[in-house]
Short mmCIF file of C-alpha atoms and ligand atoms in Angstrom, two decimals:
data_model
loop_
_atom_site.label_atom_id
_atom_site.label_comp_id
_atom_site.label_asym_id
_atom_site.label_seq_id
_atom_site.Cartn_x
_atom_site.Cartn_y
_atom_site.Cartn_z
CA UNK K 20 -0.11 0.04 -0.04
CA UNK K 21 1.61 3.30 -1.09
CA UNK K 22 -0.27 6.44 0.34
CA UNK K 23 0.40 10.13 -0.07
CA UNK K 24 -1.07 12.59 2.31
CA UNK K 25 -1.39 16.06 0.91
CA UNK K 26 -2.26 19.41 1.94
CA UNK K 27 -1.04 22.85 3.09
CA UNK K 28 1.36 23.12 5.90
CA UNK K 29 -0.38 22.80 9.39
CA UNK K 30 -3.33 21.07 7.93
CA UNK K 31 -2.65 18.19 10.11
CA UNK K 32 -0.64 15.82 7.79
CA UNK K 33 1.80 14.76 10.52
CA UNK K 34 -0.75 13.99 13.06
CA UNK K 35 -2.92 11.99 10.55
CA UNK K 36 0.06 10.33 9.07
CA UNK K 37 1.08 9.08 12.50
CA UNK K 38 -2.24 7.68 13.25
CA UNK K 39 -2.55 6.00 9.74
CA UNK K 40 0.96 4.51 9.98
CA UNK K 41 0.07 3.00 13.19
CA UNK K 42 -3.28 1.57 11.72
CA UNK K 43 -2.08 0.02 8.63
CA UNK K 44 1.54 -0.95 9.92
CA UNK K 45 3.33 0.99 7.15
CA UNK K 46 6.14 3.72 7.88
CA UNK K 47 5.52 7.19 7.72
CA UNK K 48 8.00 8.66 5.35
CA UNK K 49 8.03 12.46 6.28
CA UNK K 50 10.42 14.52 4.27
CA UNK K 51 10.09 17.29 6.89
CA UNK K 52 11.19 14.97 9.58
CA UNK K 53 13.96 13.69 7.60
CA UNK K 54 15.33 17.04 6.59
CA UNK K 55 15.12 18.46 10.27
CA UNK K 56 16.91 15.36 11.68
CA UNK K 57 19.71 15.98 9.06
CA UNK K 58 19.67 19.63 10.08
CA UNK K 59 20.04 18.60 13.86
CA UNK K 60 22.94 16.09 13.13
CA UNK K 61 24.66 18.79 10.97
CA UNK K 62 25.28 15.92 8.20
CA UNK K 63 26.28 17.09 4.69
CA UNK K 64 22.59 17.14 3.58
CA UNK K 65 21.40 19.17 6.76
CA UNK K 66 23.97 21.86 6.32
CA UNK K 67 22.91 22.30 2.66
CA UNK K 68 18.99 22.40 3.58
CA UNK K 69 19.34 24.51 6.99
CA UNK K 70 18.54 27.68 5.29
CA UNK K 71 15.60 26.48 3.24
CA UNK K 72 13.91 25.07 6.21
CA UNK K 73 14.57 28.35 8.46
CA UNK K 74 12.82 30.45 5.78
CA UNK K 75 10.11 27.85 4.86
CA UNK K 76 11.15 27.62 1.14
CA UNK K 77 11.48 24.20 -0.60
CA UNK K 78 14.58 22.37 -0.74
CA UNK K 79 16.16 21.51 -4.18
CA UNK K 80 14.22 18.73 -6.10
CA UNK K 81 17.68 16.55 -6.65
CA UNK K 82 18.39 16.44 -3.15
CA UNK K 83 14.85 15.58 -1.72
CA UNK K 84 14.35 13.03 -4.39
CA UNK K 85 17.58 11.21 -3.57
CA UNK K 86 16.40 11.37 0.10
CA UNK K 87 13.12 9.68 -0.62
CA UNK K 88 14.71 7.10 -2.72
CA UNK K 89 17.12 6.07 -0.16
CA UNK K 90 14.49 5.89 2.54
CA UNK K 91 11.82 3.94 0.56
CA UNK K 92 14.49 1.48 -0.47
CA UNK K 93 14.96 0.30 3.27
CA UNK K 94 13.59 -3.16 4.22
CA UNK K 95 10.52 -1.52 6.39
CA UNK K 96 9.34 0.22 3.17
CA UNK K 97 8.63 -3.20 1.36
CA UNK K 98 5.28 -3.68 2.44
CA UNK K 99 4.48 -0.03 1.52
CA UNK K 100 4.79 3.49 3.13
CA UNK K 101 3.00 6.49 3.67
CA UNK K 102 4.54 9.79 2.18
CA UNK K 103 4.16 12.79 3.95
CA UNK K 104 5.43 16.27 2.69
CA UNK K 105 6.66 14.56 -0.86
CA UNK K 106 5.87 15.35 -3.49
CA UNK K 107 5.72 19.03 -3.06
CA UNK K 108 6.70 20.15 -6.66
CA UNK K 109 5.64 18.90 -10.34
CA UNK K 110 9.38 17.83 -10.51
CA UNK K 111 9.14 15.68 -7.60
CA UNK K 112 5.96 14.20 -8.52
CA UNK K 113 7.26 13.30 -12.04
CA UNK K 114 10.07 11.54 -10.47
CA UNK K 115 7.85 9.69 -8.12
CA UNK K 116 5.76 8.57 -11.18
CA UNK K 117 9.01 6.98 -12.32
CA UNK K 118 9.75 5.29 -9.19
CA UNK K 119 6.05 3.78 -8.33
CA UNK K 120 2.42 3.94 -8.79
CA UNK K 121 0.78 5.36 -5.60
CA UNK K 122 -2.65 3.99 -4.68
CA UNK K 123 -4.14 7.33 -3.39
CA UNK K 124 -3.44 10.77 -2.55
CA UNK K 125 -5.43 11.98 0.48
CA UNK K 126 -5.79 15.65 -0.26
CA UNK K 127 -6.59 17.63 3.12
CA UNK K 128 -8.49 20.68 2.24
CA UNK K 129 -8.61 23.36 4.78
CA UNK K 130 -9.03 27.24 4.89
CA UNK K 131 -5.77 29.23 5.20
CA UNK K 132 -6.69 31.24 8.21
CA UNK K 133 -7.59 28.14 10.30
CA UNK K 134 -4.05 26.91 9.43
CA UNK K 135 -2.36 29.97 10.75
CA UNK K 136 -3.95 29.46 14.24
CA UNK K 137 -3.08 25.75 14.24
CA UNK K 138 0.58 26.06 13.19
CA UNK K 139 1.40 28.95 15.55
CA UNK K 140 -0.11 26.89 18.59
CA UNK K 141 1.66 23.67 17.49
CA UNK K 142 4.22 22.20 19.93
CA UNK K 143 6.68 19.37 18.73
CA UNK K 144 8.76 16.75 20.70
CA UNK K 145 12.59 17.30 19.51
CA UNK K 146 13.11 13.70 20.57
CA UNK K 147 10.43 11.37 19.33
CA UNK K 148 8.49 13.43 16.99
CA UNK K 149 5.03 13.55 18.76
CA UNK K 150 3.06 16.56 17.95
CA UNK K 151 0.57 18.51 20.15
CA UNK K 152 -1.23 21.90 20.18
CA UNK K 153 -1.55 24.41 23.01
CA UNK K 154 -5.38 24.60 22.33
CA UNK K 155 -6.67 21.55 20.41
CA UNK K 156 -4.52 18.71 21.60
CA UNK K 157 -2.75 19.81 24.80
CA UNK K 158 -0.30 17.55 26.74
CA UNK K 159 -1.51 16.25 29.85
CA UNK K 160 1.67 17.82 31.53
CA UNK K 161 2.17 21.39 30.16
CA UNK K 162 5.16 21.67 27.51
CA UNK K 163 6.08 18.07 28.30
CA UNK K 164 5.96 15.08 25.88
CA UNK K 165 3.61 12.61 27.09
CA UNK K 166 5.45 9.75 25.14
CA UNK K 167 9.03 10.41 26.23
CA UNK K 168 9.04 13.17 28.80
CA UNK K 169 11.24 15.33 26.62
CA UNK K 170 10.54 19.35 26.68
CA UNK K 171 8.28 20.41 23.87
CA UNK K 172 9.37 23.14 21.43
CA UNK K 173 7.81 25.34 18.99
CA UNK K 174 9.53 24.68 15.53
CA UNK K 175 11.33 27.59 13.99
CA UNK K 176 8.96 26.86 10.82
CA UNK K 177 5.73 27.32 12.99
CA UNK K 178 6.61 31.00 13.78
CA UNK K 179 4.05 33.13 12.23
CA UNK K 180 6.11 34.74 9.41
CA UNK K 181 7.44 31.45 8.28
CA UNK K 182 4.06 30.02 8.27
CA UNK K 183 2.62 32.83 6.14
CA UNK K 184 5.53 32.08 3.77
CA UNK K 185 5.06 28.40 3.70
CA UNK K 186 1.33 28.78 2.82
CA UNK K 187 2.40 31.06 -0.18
CA UNK K 188 4.97 28.53 -1.35
CA UNK K 189 2.32 26.00 -1.22
CA UNK K 190 -0.35 28.02 -3.04
CA UNK K 191 2.17 28.49 -5.76
CA UNK K 192 4.26 25.52 -6.16
CA UNK K 193 2.46 22.53 -4.53
CA UNK K 194 -1.48 23.10 -4.93
CA UNK K 195 -0.76 22.37 -8.77
CA UNK K 196 -0.05 18.94 -7.86
CA UNK K 197 -3.51 18.31 -6.93
CA UNK K 198 -4.49 18.65 -10.56
CA UNK K 199 -1.69 16.46 -11.64
CA UNK K 200 -3.11 13.53 -9.41
CA UNK K 201 -6.70 14.33 -10.16
CA UNK K 202 -6.20 13.79 -13.89
CA UNK K 203 -4.81 10.32 -12.74
CA UNK K 204 -7.92 9.67 -10.70
CA UNK K 205 -5.85 9.38 -7.56
CA UNK K 206 -7.14 12.19 -5.50
CA UNK K 207 -9.47 11.85 -2.29
CA UNK K 208 -10.47 15.06 -1.02
CA UNK K 209 -10.68 15.14 2.82
CA UNK K 210 -12.49 17.87 4.90
CA UNK K 211 -9.57 18.98 7.05
CA UNK K 212 -11.79 21.59 9.25
CA UNK K 213 -13.17 18.79 11.45
CA UNK K 214 -11.44 17.45 14.46
CA UNK K 215 -8.52 15.10 14.45
CA UNK K 216 -10.63 11.95 14.79
CA UNK K 217 -13.34 12.93 12.14
CA UNK K 218 -10.61 13.61 9.81
CA UNK K 219 -8.92 10.29 10.48
CA UNK K 220 -12.40 8.52 10.02
CA UNK K 221 -12.53 10.08 6.45
CA UNK K 222 -9.07 8.82 5.52
CA UNK K 223 -9.84 5.32 6.77
CA UNK K 224 -13.14 5.04 4.77
CA UNK K 225 -11.01 5.76 1.57
CA UNK K 226 -7.97 3.42 2.50
CA UNK K 227 -10.32 0.65 3.48
CA UNK K 228 -12.11 1.26 0.16
CA UNK K 229 -8.96 0.52 -1.73
CA UNK K 230 -8.57 -3.03 -0.54
CA UNK K 231 -12.35 -3.61 -1.39
CA UNK K 232 -12.02 -2.29 -5.05
CA UNK K 233 -11.15 -4.92 -7.65
P1 AMP W 29 7.00 20.06 6.67
O1 AMP W 29 7.39 19.53 8.04
O2 AMP W 29 6.58 18.66 5.72
O3 AMP W 29 6.07 21.29 6.46
O4 AMP W 29 8.62 20.51 6.13
C1 AMP W 29 9.18 21.56 6.51
C2 AMP W 29 10.17 22.23 5.82
O5 AMP W 29 11.05 21.24 5.04
C3 AMP W 29 9.54 22.81 4.46
O6 AMP W 29 9.18 23.92 4.77
C4 AMP W 29 10.62 22.83 3.29
O7 AMP W 29 11.75 23.76 3.72
C5 AMP W 29 11.25 21.54 3.62
N1 AMP W 29 10.62 20.30 2.87
C6 AMP W 29 10.01 19.28 3.26
N2 AMP W 29 9.51 18.67 2.41
C7 AMP W 29 9.93 18.99 1.29
C8 AMP W 29 9.88 18.78 -0.28
N3 AMP W 29 9.10 17.46 -0.65
N4 AMP W 29 10.60 19.57 -1.14
C9 AMP W 29 11.38 20.49 -0.87
N5 AMP W 29 11.52 20.91 0.53
C10 AMP W 29 10.89 20.13 1.45
#
């Protein structure tokens, strides 16, 4: 099963991807997480992409495609995977088309104003990657990760100015991909204005429907 989760920044891709990955037993392959890890570890890739991440700009296609190719060729991706944050440009989508055929693109649709509020309140665990929100999904213990006890942080790219820039980049570079996949009959639109569980239910319906179709 090869799924793509698609939608503007802060549409809830990461949260839903974690849930889908658990339910269907396939790894969540998040370019954002892979890139942030590379930056934190100061690997050669991390040094090259740091300024892109800090400014909310997209990293170069060739580096990102190579990163994905390496990740999906690992043994845990044999049974399938869930792409979160990739592809983000037409160039990346064309490379993915050459690599494999995805089963469905879950396209989260949400109003941009809602997204700014969501992003700015988001807190992430730098150690295990768990994601919370100060208003909509607060951790039981303020500022502390429920899963591993680490201190939660606001990602640099969740600061308001960066969020607005990421939305602009999404509108200009990533939104056209919806049409690319719609033409292929791969898009399932998901109403992302609902709560976490209601959004998840819509996705499960689509994914369960895949295995029932001939
Ligand atoms: P995300 O957590 O998916 O929103 O990604 C955070 C940042 O990582 C983005 O703002 C980009 O700078 C970079 N990034 C993530 N995925 C990609 C991609 N597919 N292509 C280019 N840059 C990416």
